[in-house]
JSON list of C-alpha atoms in Angstrom, two decimals:
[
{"chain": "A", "resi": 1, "resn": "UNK", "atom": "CA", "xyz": [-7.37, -2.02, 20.00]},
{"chain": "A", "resi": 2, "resn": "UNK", "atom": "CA", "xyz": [-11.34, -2.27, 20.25]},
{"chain": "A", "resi": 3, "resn": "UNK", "atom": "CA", "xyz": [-13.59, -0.55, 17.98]},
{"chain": "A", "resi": 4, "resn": "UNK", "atom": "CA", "xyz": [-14.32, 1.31, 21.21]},
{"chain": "A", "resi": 5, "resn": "UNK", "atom": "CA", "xyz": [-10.72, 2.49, 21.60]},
{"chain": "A", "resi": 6, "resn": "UNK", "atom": "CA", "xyz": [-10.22, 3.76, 17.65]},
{"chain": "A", "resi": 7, "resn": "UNK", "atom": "CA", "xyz": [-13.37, 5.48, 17.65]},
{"chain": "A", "resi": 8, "resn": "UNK", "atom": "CA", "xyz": [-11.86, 7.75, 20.64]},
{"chain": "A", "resi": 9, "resn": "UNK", "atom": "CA", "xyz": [-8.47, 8.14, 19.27]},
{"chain": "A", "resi": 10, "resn": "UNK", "atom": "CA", "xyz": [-10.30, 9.03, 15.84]},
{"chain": "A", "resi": 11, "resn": "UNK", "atom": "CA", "xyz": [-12.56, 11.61, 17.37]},
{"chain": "A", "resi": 12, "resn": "UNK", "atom": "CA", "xyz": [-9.64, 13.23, 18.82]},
{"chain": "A", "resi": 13, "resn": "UNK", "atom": "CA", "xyz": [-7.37, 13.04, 16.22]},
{"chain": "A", "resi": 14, "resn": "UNK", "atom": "CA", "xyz": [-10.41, 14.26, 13.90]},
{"chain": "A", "resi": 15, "resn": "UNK", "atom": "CA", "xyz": [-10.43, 17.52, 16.06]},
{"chain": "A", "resi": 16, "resn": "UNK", "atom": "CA", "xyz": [-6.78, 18.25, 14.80]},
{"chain": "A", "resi": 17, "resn": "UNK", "atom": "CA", "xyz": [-6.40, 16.85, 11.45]},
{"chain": "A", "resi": 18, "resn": "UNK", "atom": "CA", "xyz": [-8.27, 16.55, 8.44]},
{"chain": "A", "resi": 19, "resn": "UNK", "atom": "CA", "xyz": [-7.58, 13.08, 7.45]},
{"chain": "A", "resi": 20, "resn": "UNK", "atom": "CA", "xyz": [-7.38, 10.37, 10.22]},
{"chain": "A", "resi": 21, "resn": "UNK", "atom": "CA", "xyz": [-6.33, 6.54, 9.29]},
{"chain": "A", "resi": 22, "resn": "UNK", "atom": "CA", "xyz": [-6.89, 3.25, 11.36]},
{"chain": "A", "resi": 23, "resn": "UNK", "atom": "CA", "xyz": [-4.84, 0.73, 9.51]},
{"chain": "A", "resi": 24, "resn": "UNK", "atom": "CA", "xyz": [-5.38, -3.04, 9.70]},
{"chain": "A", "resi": 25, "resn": "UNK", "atom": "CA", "xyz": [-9.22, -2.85, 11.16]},
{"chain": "A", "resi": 26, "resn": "UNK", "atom": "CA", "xyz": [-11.15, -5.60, 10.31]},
{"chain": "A", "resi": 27, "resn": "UNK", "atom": "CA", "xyz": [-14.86, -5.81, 8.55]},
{"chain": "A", "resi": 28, "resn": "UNK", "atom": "CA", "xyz": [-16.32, -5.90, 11.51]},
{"chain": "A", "resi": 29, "resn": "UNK", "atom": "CA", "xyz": [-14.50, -3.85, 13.71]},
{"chain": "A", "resi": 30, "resn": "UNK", "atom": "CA", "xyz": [-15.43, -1.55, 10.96]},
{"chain": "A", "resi": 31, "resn": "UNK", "atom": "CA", "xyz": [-18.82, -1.53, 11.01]},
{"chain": "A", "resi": 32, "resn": "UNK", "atom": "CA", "xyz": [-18.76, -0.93, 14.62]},
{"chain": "A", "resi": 33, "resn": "UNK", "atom": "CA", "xyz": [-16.51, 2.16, 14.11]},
{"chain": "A", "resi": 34, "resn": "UNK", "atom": "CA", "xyz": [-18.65, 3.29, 11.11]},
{"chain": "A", "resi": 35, "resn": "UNK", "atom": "CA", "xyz": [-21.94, 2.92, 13.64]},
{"chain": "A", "resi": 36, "resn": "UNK", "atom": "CA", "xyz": [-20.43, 5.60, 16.03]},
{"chain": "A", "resi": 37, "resn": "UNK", "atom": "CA", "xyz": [-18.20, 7.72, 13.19]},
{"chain": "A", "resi": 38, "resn": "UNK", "atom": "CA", "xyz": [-20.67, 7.90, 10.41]},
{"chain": "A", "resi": 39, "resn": "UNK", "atom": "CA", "xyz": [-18.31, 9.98, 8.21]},
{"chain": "A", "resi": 40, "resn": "UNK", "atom": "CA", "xyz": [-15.72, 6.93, 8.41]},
{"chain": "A", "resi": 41, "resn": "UNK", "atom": "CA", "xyz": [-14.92, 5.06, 5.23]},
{"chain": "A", "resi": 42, "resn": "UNK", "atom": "CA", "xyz": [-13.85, 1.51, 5.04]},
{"chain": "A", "resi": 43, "resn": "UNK", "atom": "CA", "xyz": [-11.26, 0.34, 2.24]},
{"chain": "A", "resi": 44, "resn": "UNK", "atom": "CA", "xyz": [-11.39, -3.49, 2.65]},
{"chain": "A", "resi": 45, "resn": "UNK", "atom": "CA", "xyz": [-8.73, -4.58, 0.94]},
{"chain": "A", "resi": 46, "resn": "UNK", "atom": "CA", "xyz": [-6.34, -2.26, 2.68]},
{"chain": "A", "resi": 47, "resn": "UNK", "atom": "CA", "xyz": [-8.10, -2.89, 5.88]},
{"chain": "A", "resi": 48, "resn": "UNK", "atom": "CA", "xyz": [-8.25, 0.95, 6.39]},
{"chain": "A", "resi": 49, "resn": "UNK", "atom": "CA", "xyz": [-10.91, 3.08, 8.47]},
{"chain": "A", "resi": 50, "resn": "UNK", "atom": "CA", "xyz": [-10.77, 6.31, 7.68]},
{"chain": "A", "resi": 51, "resn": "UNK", "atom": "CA", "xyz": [-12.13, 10.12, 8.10]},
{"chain": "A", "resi": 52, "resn": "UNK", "atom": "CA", "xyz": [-11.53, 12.31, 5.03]},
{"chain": "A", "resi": 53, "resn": "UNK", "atom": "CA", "xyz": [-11.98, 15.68, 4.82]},
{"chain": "A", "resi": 54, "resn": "UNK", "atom": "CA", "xyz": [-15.09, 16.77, 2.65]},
{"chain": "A", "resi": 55, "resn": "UNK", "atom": "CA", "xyz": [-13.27, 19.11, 0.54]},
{"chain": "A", "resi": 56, "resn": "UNK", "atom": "CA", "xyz": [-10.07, 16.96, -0.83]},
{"chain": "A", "resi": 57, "resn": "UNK", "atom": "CA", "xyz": [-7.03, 17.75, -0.27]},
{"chain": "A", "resi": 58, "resn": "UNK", "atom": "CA", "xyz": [-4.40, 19.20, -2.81]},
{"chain": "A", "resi": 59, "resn": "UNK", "atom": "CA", "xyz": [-2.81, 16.98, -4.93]},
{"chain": "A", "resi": 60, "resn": "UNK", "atom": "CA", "xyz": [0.51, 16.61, -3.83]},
{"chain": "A", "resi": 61, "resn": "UNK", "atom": "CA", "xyz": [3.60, 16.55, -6.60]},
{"chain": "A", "resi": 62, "resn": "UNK", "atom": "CA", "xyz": [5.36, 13.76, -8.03]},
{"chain": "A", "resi": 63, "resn": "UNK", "atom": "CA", "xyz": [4.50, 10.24, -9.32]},
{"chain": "A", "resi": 64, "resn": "UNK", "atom": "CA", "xyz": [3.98, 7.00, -7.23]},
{"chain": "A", "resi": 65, "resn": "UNK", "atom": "CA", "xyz": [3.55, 3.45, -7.92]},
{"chain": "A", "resi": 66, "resn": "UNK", "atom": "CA", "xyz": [2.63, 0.20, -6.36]},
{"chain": "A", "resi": 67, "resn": "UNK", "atom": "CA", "xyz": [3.46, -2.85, -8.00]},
{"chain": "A", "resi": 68, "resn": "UNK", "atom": "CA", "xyz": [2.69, -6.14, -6.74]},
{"chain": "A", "resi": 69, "resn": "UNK", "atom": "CA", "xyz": [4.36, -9.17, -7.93]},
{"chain": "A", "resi": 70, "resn": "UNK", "atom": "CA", "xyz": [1.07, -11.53, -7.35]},
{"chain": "A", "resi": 71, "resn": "UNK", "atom": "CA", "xyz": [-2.56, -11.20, -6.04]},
{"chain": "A", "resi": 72, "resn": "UNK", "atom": "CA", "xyz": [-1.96, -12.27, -2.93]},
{"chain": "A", "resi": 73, "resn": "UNK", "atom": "CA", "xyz": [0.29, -9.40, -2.49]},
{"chain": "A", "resi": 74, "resn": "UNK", "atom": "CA", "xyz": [-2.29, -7.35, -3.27]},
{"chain": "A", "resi": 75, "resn": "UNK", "atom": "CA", "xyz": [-3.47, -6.10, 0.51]},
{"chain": "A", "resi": 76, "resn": "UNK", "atom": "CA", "xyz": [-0.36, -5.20, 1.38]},
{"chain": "A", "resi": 77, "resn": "UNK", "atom": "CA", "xyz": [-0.44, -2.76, -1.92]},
{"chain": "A", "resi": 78, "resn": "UNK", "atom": "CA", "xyz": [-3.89, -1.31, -1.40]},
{"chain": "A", "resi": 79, "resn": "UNK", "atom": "CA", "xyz": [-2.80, -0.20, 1.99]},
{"chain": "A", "resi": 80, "resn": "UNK", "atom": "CA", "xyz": [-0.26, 1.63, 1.08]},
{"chain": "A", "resi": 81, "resn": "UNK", "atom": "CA", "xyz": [-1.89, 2.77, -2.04]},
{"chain": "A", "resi": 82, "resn": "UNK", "atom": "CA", "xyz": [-4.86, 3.91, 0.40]},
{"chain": "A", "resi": 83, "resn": "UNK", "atom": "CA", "xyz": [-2.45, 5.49, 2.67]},
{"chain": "A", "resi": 84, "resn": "UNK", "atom": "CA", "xyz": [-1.22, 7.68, -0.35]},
{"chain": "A", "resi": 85, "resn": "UNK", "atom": "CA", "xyz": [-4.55, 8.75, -1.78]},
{"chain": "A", "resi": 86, "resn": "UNK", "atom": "CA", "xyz": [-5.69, 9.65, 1.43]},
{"chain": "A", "resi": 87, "resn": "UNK", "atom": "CA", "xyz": [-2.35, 12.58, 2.14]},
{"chain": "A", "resi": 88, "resn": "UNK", "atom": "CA", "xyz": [-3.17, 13.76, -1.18]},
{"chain": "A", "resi": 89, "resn": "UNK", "atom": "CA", "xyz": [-0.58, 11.85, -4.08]},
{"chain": "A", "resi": 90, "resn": "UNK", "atom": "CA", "xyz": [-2.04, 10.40, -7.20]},
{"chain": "A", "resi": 91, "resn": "UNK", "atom": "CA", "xyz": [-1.40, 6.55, -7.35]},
{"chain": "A", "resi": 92, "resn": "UNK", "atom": "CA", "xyz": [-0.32, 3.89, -10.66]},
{"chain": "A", "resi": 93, "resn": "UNK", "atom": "CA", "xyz": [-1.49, 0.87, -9.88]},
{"chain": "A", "resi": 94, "resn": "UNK", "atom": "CA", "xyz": [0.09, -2.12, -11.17]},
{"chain": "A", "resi": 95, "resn": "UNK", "atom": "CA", "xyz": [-1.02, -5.78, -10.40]},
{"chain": "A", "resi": 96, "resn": "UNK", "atom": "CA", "xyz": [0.18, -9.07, -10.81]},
{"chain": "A", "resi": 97, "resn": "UNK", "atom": "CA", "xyz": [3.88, -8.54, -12.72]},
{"chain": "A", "resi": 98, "resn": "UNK", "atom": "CA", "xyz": [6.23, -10.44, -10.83]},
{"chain": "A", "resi": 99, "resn": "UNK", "atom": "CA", "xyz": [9.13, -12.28, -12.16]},
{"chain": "A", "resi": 100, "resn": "UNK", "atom": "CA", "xyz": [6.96, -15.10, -13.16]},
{"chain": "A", "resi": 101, "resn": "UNK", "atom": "CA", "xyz": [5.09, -12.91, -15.59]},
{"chain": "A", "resi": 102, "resn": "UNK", "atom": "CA", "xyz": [7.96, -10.92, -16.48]},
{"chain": "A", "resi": 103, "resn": "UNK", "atom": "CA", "xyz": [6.65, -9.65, -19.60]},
{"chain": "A", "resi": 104, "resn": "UNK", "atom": "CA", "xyz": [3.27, -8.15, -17.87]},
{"chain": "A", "resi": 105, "resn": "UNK", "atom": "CA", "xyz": [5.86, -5.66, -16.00]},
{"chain": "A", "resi": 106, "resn": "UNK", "atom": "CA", "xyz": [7.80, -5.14, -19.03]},
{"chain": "A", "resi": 107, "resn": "UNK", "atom": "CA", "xyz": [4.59, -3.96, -20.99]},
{"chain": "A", "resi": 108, "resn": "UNK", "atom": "CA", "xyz": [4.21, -1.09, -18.41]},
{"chain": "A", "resi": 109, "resn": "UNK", "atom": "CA", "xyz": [8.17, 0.03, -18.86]},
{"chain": "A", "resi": 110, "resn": "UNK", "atom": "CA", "xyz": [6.49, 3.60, -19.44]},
{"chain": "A", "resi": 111, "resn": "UNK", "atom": "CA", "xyz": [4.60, 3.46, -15.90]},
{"chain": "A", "resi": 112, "resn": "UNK", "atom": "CA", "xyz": [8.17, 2.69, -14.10]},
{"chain": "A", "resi": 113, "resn": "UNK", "atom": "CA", "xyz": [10.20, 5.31, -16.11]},
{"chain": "A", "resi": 114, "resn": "UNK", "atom": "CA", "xyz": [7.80, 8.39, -15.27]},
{"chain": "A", "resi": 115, "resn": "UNK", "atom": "CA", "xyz": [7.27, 7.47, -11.70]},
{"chain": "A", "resi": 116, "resn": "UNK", "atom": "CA", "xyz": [9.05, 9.67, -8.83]},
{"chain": "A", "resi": 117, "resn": "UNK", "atom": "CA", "xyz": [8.68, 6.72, -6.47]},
{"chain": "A", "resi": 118, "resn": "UNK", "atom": "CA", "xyz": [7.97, 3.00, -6.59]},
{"chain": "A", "resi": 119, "resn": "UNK", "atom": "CA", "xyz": [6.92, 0.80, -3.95]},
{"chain": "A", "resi": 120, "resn": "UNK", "atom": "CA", "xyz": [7.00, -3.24, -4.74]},
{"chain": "A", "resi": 121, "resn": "UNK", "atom": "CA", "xyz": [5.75, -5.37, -2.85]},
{"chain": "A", "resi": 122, "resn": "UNK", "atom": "CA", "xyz": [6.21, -9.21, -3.24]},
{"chain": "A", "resi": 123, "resn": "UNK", "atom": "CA", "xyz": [6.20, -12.42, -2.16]},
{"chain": "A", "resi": 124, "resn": "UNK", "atom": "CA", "xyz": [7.67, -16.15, -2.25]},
{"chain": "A", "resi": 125, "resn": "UNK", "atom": "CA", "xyz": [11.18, -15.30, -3.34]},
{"chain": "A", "resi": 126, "resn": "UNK", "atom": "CA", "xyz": [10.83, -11.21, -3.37]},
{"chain": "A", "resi": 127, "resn": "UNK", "atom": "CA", "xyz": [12.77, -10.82, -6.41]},
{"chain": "A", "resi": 128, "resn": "UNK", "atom": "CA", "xyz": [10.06, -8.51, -8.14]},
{"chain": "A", "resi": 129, "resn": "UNK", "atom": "CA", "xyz": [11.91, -5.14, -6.45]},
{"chain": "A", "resi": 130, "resn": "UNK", "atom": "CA", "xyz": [15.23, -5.93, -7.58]},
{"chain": "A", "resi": 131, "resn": "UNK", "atom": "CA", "xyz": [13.94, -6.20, -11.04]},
{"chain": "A", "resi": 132, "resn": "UNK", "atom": "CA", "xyz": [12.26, -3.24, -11.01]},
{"chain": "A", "resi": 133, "resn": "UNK", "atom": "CA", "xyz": [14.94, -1.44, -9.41]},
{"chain": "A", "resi": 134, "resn": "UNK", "atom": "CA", "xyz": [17.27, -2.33, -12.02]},
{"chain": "A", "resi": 135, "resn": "UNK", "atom": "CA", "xyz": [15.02, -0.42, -14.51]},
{"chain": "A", "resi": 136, "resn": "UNK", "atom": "CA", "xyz": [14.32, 2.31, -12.76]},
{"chain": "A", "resi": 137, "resn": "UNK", "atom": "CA", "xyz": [16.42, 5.89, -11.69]},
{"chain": "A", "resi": 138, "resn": "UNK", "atom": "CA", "xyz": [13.81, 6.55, -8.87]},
{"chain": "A", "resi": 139, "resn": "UNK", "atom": "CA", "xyz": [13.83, 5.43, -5.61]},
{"chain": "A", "resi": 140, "resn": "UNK", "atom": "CA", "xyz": [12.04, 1.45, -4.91]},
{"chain": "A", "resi": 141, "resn": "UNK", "atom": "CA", "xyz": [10.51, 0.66, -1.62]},
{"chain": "A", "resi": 142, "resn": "UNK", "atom": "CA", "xyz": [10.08, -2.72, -1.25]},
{"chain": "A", "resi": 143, "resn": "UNK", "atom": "CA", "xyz": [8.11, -4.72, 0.79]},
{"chain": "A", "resi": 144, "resn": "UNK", "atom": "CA", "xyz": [7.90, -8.25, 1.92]},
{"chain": "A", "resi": 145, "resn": "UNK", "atom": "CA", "xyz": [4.54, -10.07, 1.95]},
{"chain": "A", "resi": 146, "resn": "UNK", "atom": "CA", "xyz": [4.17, -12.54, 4.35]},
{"chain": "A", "resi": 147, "resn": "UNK", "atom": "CA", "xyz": [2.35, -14.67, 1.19]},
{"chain": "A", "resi": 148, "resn": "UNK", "atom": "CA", "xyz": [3.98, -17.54, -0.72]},
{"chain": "A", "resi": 149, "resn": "UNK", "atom": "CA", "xyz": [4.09, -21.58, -0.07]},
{"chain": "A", "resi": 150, "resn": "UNK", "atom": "CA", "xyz": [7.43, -23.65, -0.14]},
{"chain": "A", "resi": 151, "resn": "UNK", "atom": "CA", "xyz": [10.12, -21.62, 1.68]},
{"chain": "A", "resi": 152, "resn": "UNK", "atom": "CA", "xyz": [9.39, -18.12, 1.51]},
{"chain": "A", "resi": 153, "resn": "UNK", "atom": "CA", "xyz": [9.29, -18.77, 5.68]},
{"chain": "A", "resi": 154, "resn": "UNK", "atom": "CA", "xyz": [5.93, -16.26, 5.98]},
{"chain": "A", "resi": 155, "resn": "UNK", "atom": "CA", "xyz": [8.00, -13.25, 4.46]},
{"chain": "A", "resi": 156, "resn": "UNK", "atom": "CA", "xyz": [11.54, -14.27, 5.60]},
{"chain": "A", "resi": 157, "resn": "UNK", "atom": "CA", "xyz": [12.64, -15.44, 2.42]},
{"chain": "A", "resi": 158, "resn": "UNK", "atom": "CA", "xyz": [11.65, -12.32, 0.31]},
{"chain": "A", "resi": 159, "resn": "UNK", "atom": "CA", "xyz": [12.74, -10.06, 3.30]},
{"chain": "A", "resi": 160, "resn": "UNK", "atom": "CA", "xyz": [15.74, -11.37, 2.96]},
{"chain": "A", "resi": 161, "resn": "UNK", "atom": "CA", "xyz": [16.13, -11.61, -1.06]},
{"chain": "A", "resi": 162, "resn": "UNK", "atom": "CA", "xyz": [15.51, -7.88, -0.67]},
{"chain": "A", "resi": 163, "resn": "UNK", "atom": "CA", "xyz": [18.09, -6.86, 2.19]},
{"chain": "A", "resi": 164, "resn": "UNK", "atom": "CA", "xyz": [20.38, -8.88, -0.33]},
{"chain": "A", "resi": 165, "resn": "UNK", "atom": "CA", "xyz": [19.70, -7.07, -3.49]},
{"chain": "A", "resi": 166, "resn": "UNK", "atom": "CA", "xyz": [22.76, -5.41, -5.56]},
{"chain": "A", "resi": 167, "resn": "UNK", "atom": "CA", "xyz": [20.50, -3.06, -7.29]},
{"chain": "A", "resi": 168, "resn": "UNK", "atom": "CA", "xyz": [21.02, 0.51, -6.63]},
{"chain": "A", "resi": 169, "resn": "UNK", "atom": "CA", "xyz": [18.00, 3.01, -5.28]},
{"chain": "A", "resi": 170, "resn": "UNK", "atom": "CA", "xyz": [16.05, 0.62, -3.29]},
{"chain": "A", "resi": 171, "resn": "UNK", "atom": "CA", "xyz": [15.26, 0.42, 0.43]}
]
């Protein structure tokens, strides 16, 4: 879509909601959008262009966290982390424990056991969300990044490492 084109589908959607979201909008496409929708906020790491309401909303129950196994993954995390804030839940970050740094995610066993959700995203071999499944009793989300070098296949490999895993809870 042009700027042109979200800026109209924002003003509408504006009229009937109080938070809108443009997902994947670049710096500049957001500048343009911010020049006709002052009120619009840019995340750039998520890539997100959004209208919040001035008075936030209510904090919504339950626990969520985003894990990413590497910086590079990191994008993919923000947006949904963004995405979260922005209908109200409280987000845990935690970057950079994949498998390689295994102990990094094992320092922050307290983090997975009082979360009501946890999203994982990961790269190269996508092995992070089995592993973190395995220590949770909550539901995992995981999601393939598209980062890596060798044979991770722009997200095929850990796609597929993922639809593969034995661990219980995660989709």
């Amino acid at each position: 879509k042009t700027a042109m084109q979200i800026v109209e589908i924002m003003k509408v959607m504006e009229a009937r909601h109080p938070v809108v979201m443009a997902t994947r909008v670049s710096a500049e496409k957001s500048a343009e959008i911010q020049a006709a929708l002052p009120q619009a906020t840019y995340f750039e790491m998520a890539r997100i262009c959004a209208i919040q309401p001035s008075v936030p909303l209510a904090i919504r129950p339950g626990k969520l966290s985003i894990l990413t196994a590497g910086t590079a993954d990191l994008p993919v995390a923000e947006e949904a982390a963004v995405t979260a804030e922005l209908c109200g839940f409280q987000v845990t970050r935690l970057r950079d424990v994949g498998v390689a740094g295994i102990h990094r995610l094992l320092s922050n066993r307290h983090v997975i056991d009082q979360s009501d959700v946890l999203i994982v995203a990961a790269g190269m071999e996508g092995a992070l969300p089995s592993v973190v499944a395995g220590l949770a009793d909550c539901p995992v989300v995981a999601v393939s990044t598209s980062v890596g070098y060798g044979a991770s296949f722009n997200g095929l490999a850990p796609l597929l490492t993922m639809l593969n895993s034995c661990a219980t809870g995660i989709g």
